């Protein structure tokens, strides 16, 4: 999973040897740090505007009120900026606001969805999820949490609902002012506004990706139905049908499992090696809390990649052998992973049948690349989404055909003024929500004049270093995710809020160990720097309690609890060691030396 950062930089990044964020990010941090003015929740900087000497930005347009938009409005307020958020629907939550109808054309999750990142690893960094919420949330609870956040930080009054951003264009004096003209529409009435900066928070998943051209016969011969997963709400329309699901992303996996309970037969067509991982890790803890640690990230850097790959494959295959199930082989070069606890059992019980790529469709069947053929009533394309920003003026939109054209996946580097930021257009091995909040914090710091971007030439150089030379065929879209810790740390470094583990080790060893060996939860980015939150330490030290709390609905007293055993074992070991040392004070120093 890990994306490697090179050489000494990586060591510094893993171990936080770098006392300054400058070396990694290349950004210059301003020295003046105002005293944090603690809010009700103990966080948030309200920066007096008179302090923003060289910043031209005051009014910020935030487009979209999903998780990225909410984090952006909050970060603007923290920096003393004036956000106005335009949301085309009537409510917050973005794709997490489930509705039965798909008529509005809005992308929303399906009814049965459960988050695949845990609450402790996905929450806003200064607002932990309620402790009685389960670790993995259905859409209703996640939306409830967003509502709590919006209410707590009084964000709603900055949002204009049922207002669509129709166009975002540079002002004629953009090269000096950096300003944008935003045209919006509310109830058929258009309005034009001038903003000093724009944060685009319209999400990664706006338009269904329906690659019909790759499926000969689907439009010309096939008499059955086909739909994209965006239209899917629940199983009803599929009862008793023979269904072919195309694509094994998280959606393809989830929907195959769900449909297997009511459909006559479910086939899942897969074109690339896929490893299946469970949300439940060792001892039943959430997988992301167990695996996404700075220690593991450090090991990833330290050990040869061939070895880490082997360890990973061994771990994946220790649950079930992916080759036997036709899913992935240890020879495959990619690490595409989906999260699904039930799919292996569906395969084992035959309620979902894996098939290779479809070669063509006939009137009533799908012919697969291995020559086999199956009668099919409905084809469900779980082929993912594409992003688009139709409201951005063409000259700006054309600057980024994929998110790798953006500096740090946020800023179009060619703009004369860095007053346009794309938030949430990133795919991570961990929570996108945490990544988006981190981006919003850094961006608003730049708008407010506390952080600066490097010169255009440096940004362009970094972008072209990271972007592949050859443009790929859209049907071979890369599903590349970046390492969660690498990316969030990189942005946190730019913002000057990356935790310094070595410094913590000297000042607060207990916390340092929790930060290094424990889950890399978002609170870590509130321990120091701008936006420091006084509750961050406690949130880190109590994250496991909040994880277990919702399971304590029936408490079992188990004397075999491993910790008790450890205490019991520790006592005799300590007594024996003490005895030996008292008998021979030099023993401790001579162990291992030849006995005379
Ligand atoms: C099915 C699914 C499951 C996922 N599960 C997880 C998970 O478990 N954990 C995780 O971290 N991430 C997950 N993700 C990633 C997901 O992208 C983030 O969780 C997050 O919801 C993205 O929020 P966003 O605000 O960037 O975009 P969205 O939630 O898409 O919000 C965009 C908002 O912009 C509004 N908008 C769009 N255009 C305009 C316009 N022109 N004018 C005004 N408003 C506009 C939309 O109405 C919408 O409200 C999942 C994604 C999908 C598709
Ligand atoms: N529970 C959850 O939290 C949950 C549930 C669902 C989705 N999600 C998230 O939502 C986002 C979208 O997920 P998604 O599963 O809808 O999309 P996705 O991750 O983009 O997966 C799309 C799938 O379609 C396949 N595909 C694309 N084009 C194809 C073609 N021409 N022929 C055959 N196969 C093709 C891809 O294969 P390749 O891999 O070979 O490209 C891939 O398997 C992801 O971030 C995902 O993590 C989360």
XYZ file of C-alpha atoms and ligand atoms in Angstrom:
697
model
C 0.000 0.000 0.000
C 2.800 2.351 0.887
C 3.927 4.986 -1.538
C 7.599 5.462 -0.919
C 9.237 8.757 -0.252
C 12.873 8.788 -1.036
C 15.990 8.573 1.133
C 16.727 10.887 3.990
C 13.491 12.785 3.485
C 11.573 9.637 4.158
C 13.452 8.943 7.391
C 12.798 12.465 8.493
C 9.193 12.082 7.522
C 8.780 8.797 9.385
C 10.640 9.730 12.509
C 10.064 13.459 12.498
C 13.740 14.301 12.704
C 12.880 17.432 10.758
C 12.222 20.092 13.300
C 10.999 22.397 10.573
C 8.444 21.550 7.949
C 10.318 23.591 5.362
C 12.676 20.862 4.271
C 9.970 18.506 3.138
C 7.383 20.838 1.833
C 9.523 23.552 0.402
C 7.030 26.105 1.677
C 8.103 29.015 3.772
C 6.310 29.278 7.060
C 5.748 32.679 8.591
C 7.327 33.093 11.967
C 4.612 35.174 13.656
C 2.232 32.818 15.425
C -0.729 34.443 17.121
C -1.913 32.962 20.376
C -4.615 30.422 19.754
C -7.946 31.697 20.877
C -9.665 28.635 22.225
C -13.238 28.160 21.232
C -15.917 26.271 23.044
C -14.318 23.020 22.013
C -10.877 24.257 22.855
C -9.702 24.657 19.262
C -9.667 27.102 16.406
C -7.686 30.159 15.676
C -9.598 33.307 15.058
C -6.971 35.417 13.430
C -7.578 39.133 13.574
C -7.591 40.344 10.019
C -5.270 43.223 10.679
C -2.527 40.640 11.211
C -2.833 39.322 7.669
C -0.346 41.720 6.228
C 0.447 40.295 2.842
C -2.747 38.375 2.294
C -5.242 39.734 -0.194
C -7.847 37.136 0.659
C -10.879 37.865 2.781
C -13.982 36.526 1.045
C -13.853 32.849 0.092
C -16.388 30.922 -2.001
C -16.734 27.298 -0.953
C -18.570 25.224 -3.549
C -20.297 22.158 -2.110
C -21.355 21.291 1.453
C -20.213 17.689 1.701
C -17.496 16.735 4.164
C -14.867 18.733 2.208
C -17.081 21.815 2.107
C -17.849 21.637 5.837
C -14.159 21.291 6.699
C -13.373 24.209 4.380
C -15.975 26.531 5.902
C -14.706 25.652 9.387
C -11.057 26.203 8.374
C -11.906 29.574 6.795
C -13.581 30.653 10.026
C -10.592 29.459 12.042
C -8.368 31.686 9.930
C -10.604 34.732 10.206
C -11.716 34.513 6.570
C -15.292 35.063 5.392
C -16.636 31.904 3.730
C -19.812 31.668 1.684
C -20.675 28.099 0.834
C -22.933 27.317 -2.146
C -24.659 23.945 -2.037
C -26.896 22.928 -4.895
C -29.009 20.510 -2.862
C -31.130 21.393 0.138
C -28.895 19.934 2.825
C -25.352 19.150 3.955
C -23.570 15.774 3.747
C -22.865 15.428 0.013
C -22.887 11.837 -1.146
C -23.412 10.566 2.386
C -26.953 11.976 2.446
C -28.913 8.984 1.252
C -32.216 9.510 -0.539
C -34.511 6.798 -1.908
C -34.871 8.613 -5.190
C -32.111 9.031 -7.749
C -34.145 11.476 -9.835
C -32.240 14.603 -8.836
C -29.124 13.263 -10.597
C -27.267 13.741 -7.318
C -24.697 11.056 -6.462
C -25.509 9.449 -3.136
C -24.541 6.234 -1.407
C -26.781 3.148 -1.493
C -29.056 2.231 1.390
C -26.965 -0.542 2.963
C -23.577 1.170 2.851
C -21.300 1.092 5.883
C -18.145 3.220 5.962
C -14.942 1.341 5.231
C -12.794 3.555 7.414
C -13.429 3.551 11.160
C -14.868 6.494 13.078
C -11.604 7.166 14.943
C -9.688 7.276 11.653
C -12.257 9.296 9.699
C -13.481 12.010 12.032
C -12.646 15.696 11.968
C -9.408 16.234 13.829
C -10.872 18.383 16.610
C -14.255 16.728 16.904
C -14.219 13.005 17.773
C -17.229 10.914 16.845
C -19.569 10.248 19.774
C -18.235 7.390 21.838
C -21.457 5.423 21.618
C -21.356 5.397 17.801
C -20.150 2.104 16.329
C -16.715 2.020 14.714
C -18.078 1.632 11.204
C -21.002 3.874 10.446
C -24.095 3.532 8.289
C -24.855 6.663 6.253
C -27.505 7.875 8.714
C -25.054 8.017 11.633
C -22.304 9.597 9.561
C -24.731 12.302 8.454
C -25.822 12.779 12.075
C -22.161 13.291 12.983
C -21.761 15.886 10.194
C -24.820 17.693 11.560
C -23.286 17.744 15.053
C -20.080 19.194 13.624
C -21.911 21.858 11.601
C -23.996 22.819 14.602
C -21.120 22.820 17.062
C -18.993 25.144 14.953
C -21.993 27.151 13.763
C -21.321 26.478 10.090
C -24.868 26.394 8.688
C -25.293 30.155 8.589
C -22.450 30.323 6.064
C -24.142 27.891 3.665
C -26.601 28.908 0.938
C -28.616 25.820 0.070
C -30.359 25.126 -3.253
C -27.748 27.345 -4.838
C -25.727 25.996 -7.740
C -22.403 27.450 -8.790
C -22.909 27.906 -12.522
C -19.595 29.465 -13.405
C -16.307 30.403 -11.800
C -14.183 32.766 -13.906
C -11.054 34.790 -13.354
C -11.693 38.526 -13.017
C -10.054 40.676 -15.726
C -7.510 41.919 -13.167
C -6.793 38.380 -11.894
C -3.017 38.665 -12.307
C -2.952 41.371 -9.648
C -6.105 40.754 -7.607
C -6.376 36.944 -7.795
C -10.151 37.453 -7.672
C -12.902 35.296 -9.153
C -16.375 35.983 -10.433
C -18.786 33.312 -9.280
C -22.232 33.108 -10.843
C -24.803 31.160 -8.867
C -28.406 30.200 -9.378
C -31.049 29.913 -6.684
C -34.654 29.143 -7.629
C -33.986 30.194 -11.211
C -32.454 33.529 -10.227
C -28.845 34.115 -11.172
C -26.479 36.214 -9.101
C -22.912 37.276 -9.650
C -20.436 37.524 -6.784
C -16.801 38.561 -6.479
C -14.571 36.431 -4.267
C -10.923 36.706 -3.305
C -10.534 32.930 -3.417
C -12.469 29.782 -4.282
C -12.411 26.331 -2.662
C -13.934 23.717 -4.958
C -15.460 20.982 -2.783
C -17.724 19.239 -5.260
C -16.240 15.794 -4.708
C -14.498 13.093 -6.632
C -17.585 11.181 -7.676
C -19.912 13.362 -9.698
C -20.401 11.470 -12.923
C -20.843 7.729 -13.379
C -18.158 6.090 -15.470
C -20.030 3.849 -17.909
C -17.539 2.360 -20.387
C -20.111 0.918 -22.806
C -17.645 1.059 -25.699
C -15.593 -1.660 -23.994
C -18.594 -4.024 -24.032
C -19.520 -4.935 -27.621
C -23.171 -5.769 -28.034
C -24.420 -4.138 -24.836
C -26.205 -1.367 -26.726
C -26.880 -3.172 -29.977
C -27.773 -6.777 -29.099
C -28.455 -7.155 -25.407
C -32.208 -7.144 -24.651
C -31.851 -7.136 -20.869
C -31.424 -4.090 -18.644
C -28.231 -2.339 -17.644
C -27.673 0.340 -15.025
C -24.766 2.061 -13.319
C -24.336 1.568 -9.568
C -25.186 5.257 -9.071
C -28.817 4.291 -9.803
C -28.736 1.436 -7.291
C -30.603 1.924 -4.040
C -31.543 -1.544 -2.818
C -32.179 -5.133 -3.928
C -35.874 -4.906 -4.867
C -35.487 -4.515 -8.644
C -33.154 -7.533 -8.752
C -35.267 -10.120 -6.949
C -35.153 -13.483 -8.763
C -32.997 -12.119 -11.593
C -29.696 -13.331 -13.010
C -27.391 -10.399 -12.391
C -23.959 -9.613 -13.785
C -21.954 -7.102 -11.741
C -19.052 -5.559 -13.660
C -16.115 -4.233 -11.665
C -14.704 -5.206 -8.302
C -14.190 -1.950 -6.487
C -15.770 -1.563 -3.067
C -19.115 -0.955 -4.774
C -18.922 -4.120 -6.922
C -17.984 -6.176 -3.852
C -20.735 -4.734 -1.630
C -23.484 -4.993 -4.226
C -22.627 -8.549 -5.274
C -22.898 -9.670 -1.670
C -26.157 -7.823 -1.103
C -27.740 -9.058 -4.334
C -26.720 -12.644 -3.647
C -29.442 -12.772 -0.986
C -32.317 -12.188 -3.403
C -31.105 -12.706 -6.968
C -31.411 -16.020 -8.783
C -27.682 -15.853 -9.506
C -24.935 -13.235 -9.206
C -21.862 -13.181 -11.445
C -19.051 -10.768 -10.691
C -16.817 -9.901 -13.642
C -13.285 -8.952 -12.615
C -10.451 -7.718 -14.800
C -7.596 -7.140 -12.368
C -6.039 -8.733 -9.305
C -7.857 -7.688 -6.166
C -7.026 -8.365 -2.553
C -9.936 -8.530 -0.162
C -9.467 -7.233 3.346
C -11.783 -7.295 6.327
C -12.733 -4.309 8.476
C -12.131 -6.624 11.429
C -8.471 -7.034 12.241
C -6.481 -8.937 14.846
C -8.428 -9.420 18.057
C -11.448 -7.789 16.445
C -10.106 -4.247 16.310
C -10.802 -2.036 13.270
C -8.235 -2.854 10.587
C -7.290 0.755 9.922
C -6.584 1.457 13.612
C -4.308 -1.580 13.746
C -2.506 -1.080 10.444
C -2.317 2.666 9.856
C 0.443 3.425 12.335
C 3.624 5.468 12.067
C 5.535 2.375 13.169
C 4.215 0.367 10.204
C 4.887 3.314 7.938
C 8.452 3.397 9.209
C 8.849 -0.369 8.640
C 7.526 0.116 5.133
C 10.291 2.568 4.491
C 12.950 0.566 6.322
C 12.440 -2.914 4.904
C 13.158 -3.896 1.305
C 9.989 -3.565 -0.746
C 10.194 -7.226 -1.857
C 9.995 -8.244 1.798
C 7.114 -5.913 2.699
C 5.247 -7.159 -0.342
C 5.740 -10.760 0.770
C 4.573 -9.941 4.282
C 1.496 -8.248 2.885
C 0.628 -11.130 0.595
C 1.143 -13.558 3.450
C -1.203 -11.504 5.617
C -3.831 -11.247 2.860
C -3.643 -14.964 2.144
C -3.748 -15.965 5.802
C -7.476 -15.117 5.804
C -8.109 -17.083 2.600
C -5.971 -17.985 -0.361
C -6.793 -15.387 -3.002
C -5.473 -17.532 -5.826
C -7.826 -20.389 -4.949
C -10.730 -17.952 -5.059
C -9.629 -16.501 -8.417
C -9.074 -13.043 -6.970
C -5.350 -12.327 -6.890
C -2.004 -13.948 -7.181
C 1.199 -13.113 -5.346
C 2.682 -12.525 -8.787
C 0.379 -9.594 -9.422
C 2.190 -6.307 -9.325
C -0.592 -4.138 -7.947
C -1.987 -3.818 -4.470
C -5.570 -3.088 -5.299
C -7.511 -3.760 -2.140
C -11.194 -3.782 -1.368
C -12.822 -4.036 2.011
C -15.392 -6.763 2.365
C -16.026 -9.302 5.109
C -18.721 -11.294 3.315
C -17.492 -11.700 -0.251
C -15.163 -14.656 0.483
C -18.055 -16.549 2.074
C -20.343 -15.758 -0.862
C -17.693 -17.194 -3.173
C -17.218 -20.190 -0.925
C -20.946 -20.827 -0.811
C -21.412 -20.208 -4.545
C -23.931 -17.394 -4.103
C -21.528 -15.136 -6.011
C -19.589 -16.559 -8.955
C -16.432 -14.830 -10.160
C -15.952 -14.447 -13.915
C -13.232 -12.914 -16.094
C -13.742 -9.879 -18.346
C -16.755 -9.800 -20.636
C -15.872 -10.262 -24.318
C -19.291 -9.447 -25.751
C -23.025 -9.447 -25.083
C -25.582 -11.413 -27.087
C -29.360 -10.851 -26.875
C -29.667 -12.626 -23.571
C -26.208 -13.516 -22.380
C -22.686 -12.401 -21.617
C -19.743 -14.153 -23.251
C -16.606 -14.045 -21.130
C -12.977 -13.994 -22.166
C -12.524 -17.624 -21.134
C -15.190 -18.595 -23.708
C -17.916 -19.370 -21.159
C -21.379 -17.872 -21.558
C -24.108 -17.089 -19.015
C -27.696 -15.949 -19.413
C -28.118 -12.531 -17.842
C -31.209 -10.431 -17.049
C -29.549 -7.321 -15.614
C -26.040 -5.872 -15.898
C -24.924 -3.656 -13.044
C -21.929 -1.500 -13.933
C -19.942 -0.895 -10.736
C -17.257 0.775 -12.821
C -16.743 3.857 -10.684
C -16.929 7.563 -11.320
C -15.195 10.408 -13.087
C -14.791 13.911 -11.804
C -15.657 17.074 -13.652
C -15.823 20.755 -12.865
C -18.246 22.095 -15.487
C -18.503 25.476 -13.766
C -14.777 26.286 -14.026
C -13.766 28.407 -16.983
C -12.225 26.291 -19.728
C -8.745 27.835 -19.457
C -8.583 26.740 -15.812
C -10.357 23.421 -16.164
C -7.973 22.321 -18.892
C -5.039 22.704 -16.495
C -5.864 19.477 -14.725
C -7.074 16.413 -16.558
C -6.203 14.328 -13.530
C -5.420 15.200 -9.943
C -1.717 14.605 -10.470
C -1.626 17.848 -12.475
C -2.366 19.700 -9.256
C 0.346 20.799 -6.883
C -0.046 18.575 -3.807
C -3.290 17.443 -5.508
C -4.806 20.818 -4.644
C -3.497 23.841 -6.571
C -3.330 24.317 -10.348
C 0.308 25.458 -10.337
C 0.063 27.625 -13.457
C -2.283 30.230 -11.974
C -0.745 33.655 -11.411
C -2.278 33.771 -7.916
C -2.863 30.709 -5.722
C -6.484 31.549 -5.025
C -8.135 28.405 -6.372
C -7.979 25.159 -4.413
C -9.549 21.797 -5.197
C -10.369 20.012 -1.951
C -11.007 16.260 -1.630
C -9.785 15.247 -5.090
C -7.480 12.633 -3.684
C -7.541 8.876 -3.280
C -5.866 7.590 -0.155
C -5.236 4.229 1.463
C -7.050 5.703 4.471
C -9.842 8.189 5.021
C -10.417 10.748 2.276
C -12.358 12.807 4.808
C -9.270 13.303 6.981
C -7.179 14.102 3.907
C -9.719 16.713 2.798
C -9.763 18.408 6.199
C -5.967 18.548 6.244
C -5.987 20.117 2.779
C -8.560 22.699 3.856
C -6.466 23.701 6.867
C -3.327 24.219 4.792
C -5.159 26.059 2.004
C -6.891 28.500 4.344
C -3.535 29.098 6.046
C -2.202 30.127 2.633
C -5.209 32.309 1.878
C -4.786 33.998 5.243
C -1.120 34.661 4.513
C 0.451 32.340 7.101
C 1.813 29.836 4.599
C 3.165 30.444 1.117
C 3.455 28.335 -1.993
C 6.804 27.966 -3.738
C 7.337 29.686 -7.103
C 5.410 28.329 -10.106
C 8.530 26.752 -11.606
C 9.117 24.657 -8.473
C 5.495 23.572 -8.327
C 5.491 22.661 -12.021
C 8.687 20.670 -11.589
C 7.201 18.690 -8.717
C 4.002 18.039 -10.627
C 5.756 16.797 -13.754
C 7.995 14.583 -11.629
C 4.947 12.845 -10.196
C 2.799 12.676 -13.310
C 3.370 9.831 -15.773
C 4.464 10.923 -19.233
C 2.012 8.828 -21.189
C -1.678 9.500 -21.002
C -3.526 6.269 -20.493
C -6.557 4.994 -22.277
C -9.592 5.912 -20.141
C -10.689 2.265 -20.045
C -7.417 1.486 -18.259
C -7.959 4.143 -15.624
C -5.426 3.857 -12.902
C -6.849 3.166 -9.535
C -3.864 4.526 -7.687
C -4.231 5.366 -4.063
C -1.597 7.273 -2.156
C -0.344 6.226 1.220
C -2.547 7.917 3.799
C 0.267 8.753 6.219
C 2.670 9.939 3.494
C 0.105 12.316 2.081
C -1.464 13.713 5.238
C 1.981 14.135 6.793
C 3.178 15.962 3.706
C 0.286 18.415 3.819
C 0.582 18.698 7.598
C 4.258 19.573 7.136
C 3.299 22.316 4.719
C 0.800 23.626 7.249
C 3.336 23.282 10.084
C 1.138 20.923 12.105
C 2.856 17.575 11.668
C 3.515 16.004 15.075
C 7.148 15.784 16.059
C 7.501 12.375 17.692
C 11.043 12.925 18.955
C 10.131 16.158 20.650
C 7.090 14.461 22.143
C 9.292 11.628 23.395
C 11.219 14.133 25.475
C 8.213 16.050 26.756
C 5.420 13.481 26.910
C 6.729 9.906 26.382
C 3.343 8.246 26.881
C 1.798 10.342 24.166
C 4.822 9.859 21.893
C 4.453 6.078 22.107
C 0.733 6.315 21.370
C 1.469 8.549 18.368
C 4.206 6.309 16.994
C 2.863 2.840 17.718
C -0.852 3.609 17.850
C -3.303 4.500 15.090
C -2.377 7.575 13.067
C -5.687 9.170 13.960
C -6.544 12.731 12.857
C -6.106 14.195 16.362
C -2.342 13.833 15.844
C -2.528 16.851 13.552
C -3.917 18.999 16.358
C -1.087 18.472 18.827
C 1.093 21.337 17.656
C 1.220 24.310 15.342
C -1.618 26.462 14.147
C -5.048 25.181 15.103
C -3.612 23.221 18.031
C -6.458 21.722 20.034
C -6.158 21.241 23.783
C -8.304 18.091 23.599
C -6.033 16.324 21.095
C -3.849 14.539 23.655
C -6.818 13.167 25.513
C -8.548 12.167 22.258
C -5.482 10.112 21.306
C -5.112 8.438 24.675
C -8.792 7.490 24.837
C -9.335 6.390 21.216
C -9.356 2.679 22.068
C -11.932 3.265 24.803
C -14.199 5.024 22.315
C -13.705 2.088 19.974
C -14.757 -0.480 22.573
C -17.519 1.566 24.213
C -20.296 0.741 21.691
C -19.506 -2.973 22.130
C -20.085 -2.808 25.881
C -23.804 -3.418 25.586
C -23.254 -6.713 27.350
C -20.215 -6.936 29.513
C -18.528 -10.289 29.955
C -16.177 -10.824 32.827
C -13.361 -12.890 31.387
C -10.536 -13.764 33.767
C -8.430 -14.956 30.822
C -8.117 -11.379 29.607
C -4.635 -11.207 28.135
C -3.657 -8.083 30.067
C -4.352 -9.857 33.367
C -2.094 -12.678 32.272
C 0.604 -10.233 31.372
C 0.427 -8.660 34.816
C 0.530 -12.118 36.398
C 3.518 -13.080 34.295
C 5.291 -9.800 34.824
C 5.274 -10.255 38.603
C 7.239 -13.537 38.767
C 9.593 -12.394 36.019
C 10.323 -9.193 37.912
C 10.755 -11.123 41.203
C 13.131 -13.654 39.623
C 15.153 -10.949 37.953
C 15.368 -9.007 41.226
C 16.456 -12.135 43.080
C 19.177 -12.969 40.565
C 20.448 -9.430 40.541
C 20.564 -9.258 44.362
C 22.528 -12.531 44.465
C 24.988 -11.391 41.821
C 25.026 -7.650 41.312
C 27.267 -8.020 38.229
C 25.088 -10.634 36.578
C 23.126 -8.072 34.641
C 26.335 -6.983 32.937
C 27.880 -10.391 32.388
C 24.955 -12.219 30.800
C 26.060 -13.591 27.497
C 29.741 -13.345 28.377
C 31.742 -16.608 28.611
C 31.358 -18.149 32.091
C 34.618 -18.692 33.848
C -19.779 4.897 -2.124
C -18.653 5.645 -1.448
C -18.213 5.283 -0.176
C -17.147 5.960 0.427
N -16.717 5.546 1.672
C -15.746 6.240 2.291
C -15.327 5.885 3.625
O -15.804 4.929 4.218
N -14.355 6.646 4.211
C -13.802 7.727 3.562
O -12.957 8.406 4.134
N -14.180 8.061 2.316
C -15.128 7.365 1.672
N -15.513 7.729 0.408
C -14.837 8.850 -0.229
C -15.743 10.098 -0.230
O -15.338 10.765 -1.375
C -15.600 10.939 1.011
O -16.036 10.185 2.102
C -16.443 12.216 1.057
O -17.816 11.937 1.138
C -16.216 13.153 -0.065
O -16.817 14.384 0.316
P -16.811 15.664 -0.604
O -17.395 16.748 0.202
O -15.462 15.863 -1.166
O -17.749 15.310 -1.838
P -19.368 14.991 -1.875
O -19.723 14.254 -0.656
O -19.560 14.381 -3.182
O -19.998 16.445 -1.797
C -19.988 17.350 -2.878
C -21.093 18.380 -2.685
O -20.963 19.391 -3.688
C -22.250 19.745 -4.153
N -22.102 20.325 -5.493
C -21.631 19.714 -6.604
N -21.601 20.583 -7.637
C -22.052 21.763 -7.160
C -22.252 23.040 -7.748
N -21.966 23.276 -9.032
N -22.737 24.037 -6.969
C -23.029 23.819 -5.670
N -22.860 22.629 -5.061
C -22.377 21.618 -5.796
C -23.004 18.421 -4.132
O -24.403 18.644 -4.097
C -22.483 17.793 -2.842
O -23.271 18.144 -1.732
C -16.543 7.048 -0.230
C -16.987 7.405 -1.517
C -18.023 6.716 -2.115
C -18.463 7.099 -3.497
N -18.228 0.774 2.042
C -17.645 1.813 1.570
O -17.180 2.642 2.293
C -17.572 1.978 0.073
C -18.428 1.275 -0.740
C -18.383 1.506 -2.099
C -17.464 2.404 -2.630
N -16.620 3.064 -1.807
C -15.660 4.027 -2.349
O -16.265 4.720 -3.409
C -15.326 4.980 -4.420
C -15.821 4.431 -5.755
O -15.814 3.001 -5.676
P -16.366 2.095 -6.860
O -16.221 0.690 -6.450
O -17.723 2.589 -7.246
O -15.414 2.458 -8.095
P -13.857 2.063 -8.320
O -13.166 1.908 -7.041
O -13.354 3.037 -9.314
O -13.920 0.607 -8.991
C -14.361 0.468 -10.305
C -14.217 -0.978 -10.746
O -14.662 -1.069 -12.099
C -13.660 -1.704 -12.892
N -13.699 -1.174 -14.249
C -13.593 0.111 -14.646
N -13.641 0.195 -15.970
C -13.803 -1.067 -16.447
C -13.907 -1.627 -17.741
N -13.880 -0.880 -18.842
N -14.019 -2.971 -17.824
C -14.048 -3.743 -16.743
N -13.948 -3.264 -15.484
C -13.825 -1.936 -15.340
C -12.353 -1.361 -12.208
O -11.353 -2.267 -12.574
P -9.786 -1.911 -12.386
O -9.539 -1.995 -10.928
O -9.102 -2.939 -13.192
O -9.624 -0.508 -12.925
C -12.773 -1.494 -10.752
O -12.765 -2.833 -10.357
C -14.018 4.373 -3.945
O -13.272 5.355 -3.308
C -14.468 3.346 -2.941
O -13.506 3.069 -1.949
C -16.642 2.853 -0.475
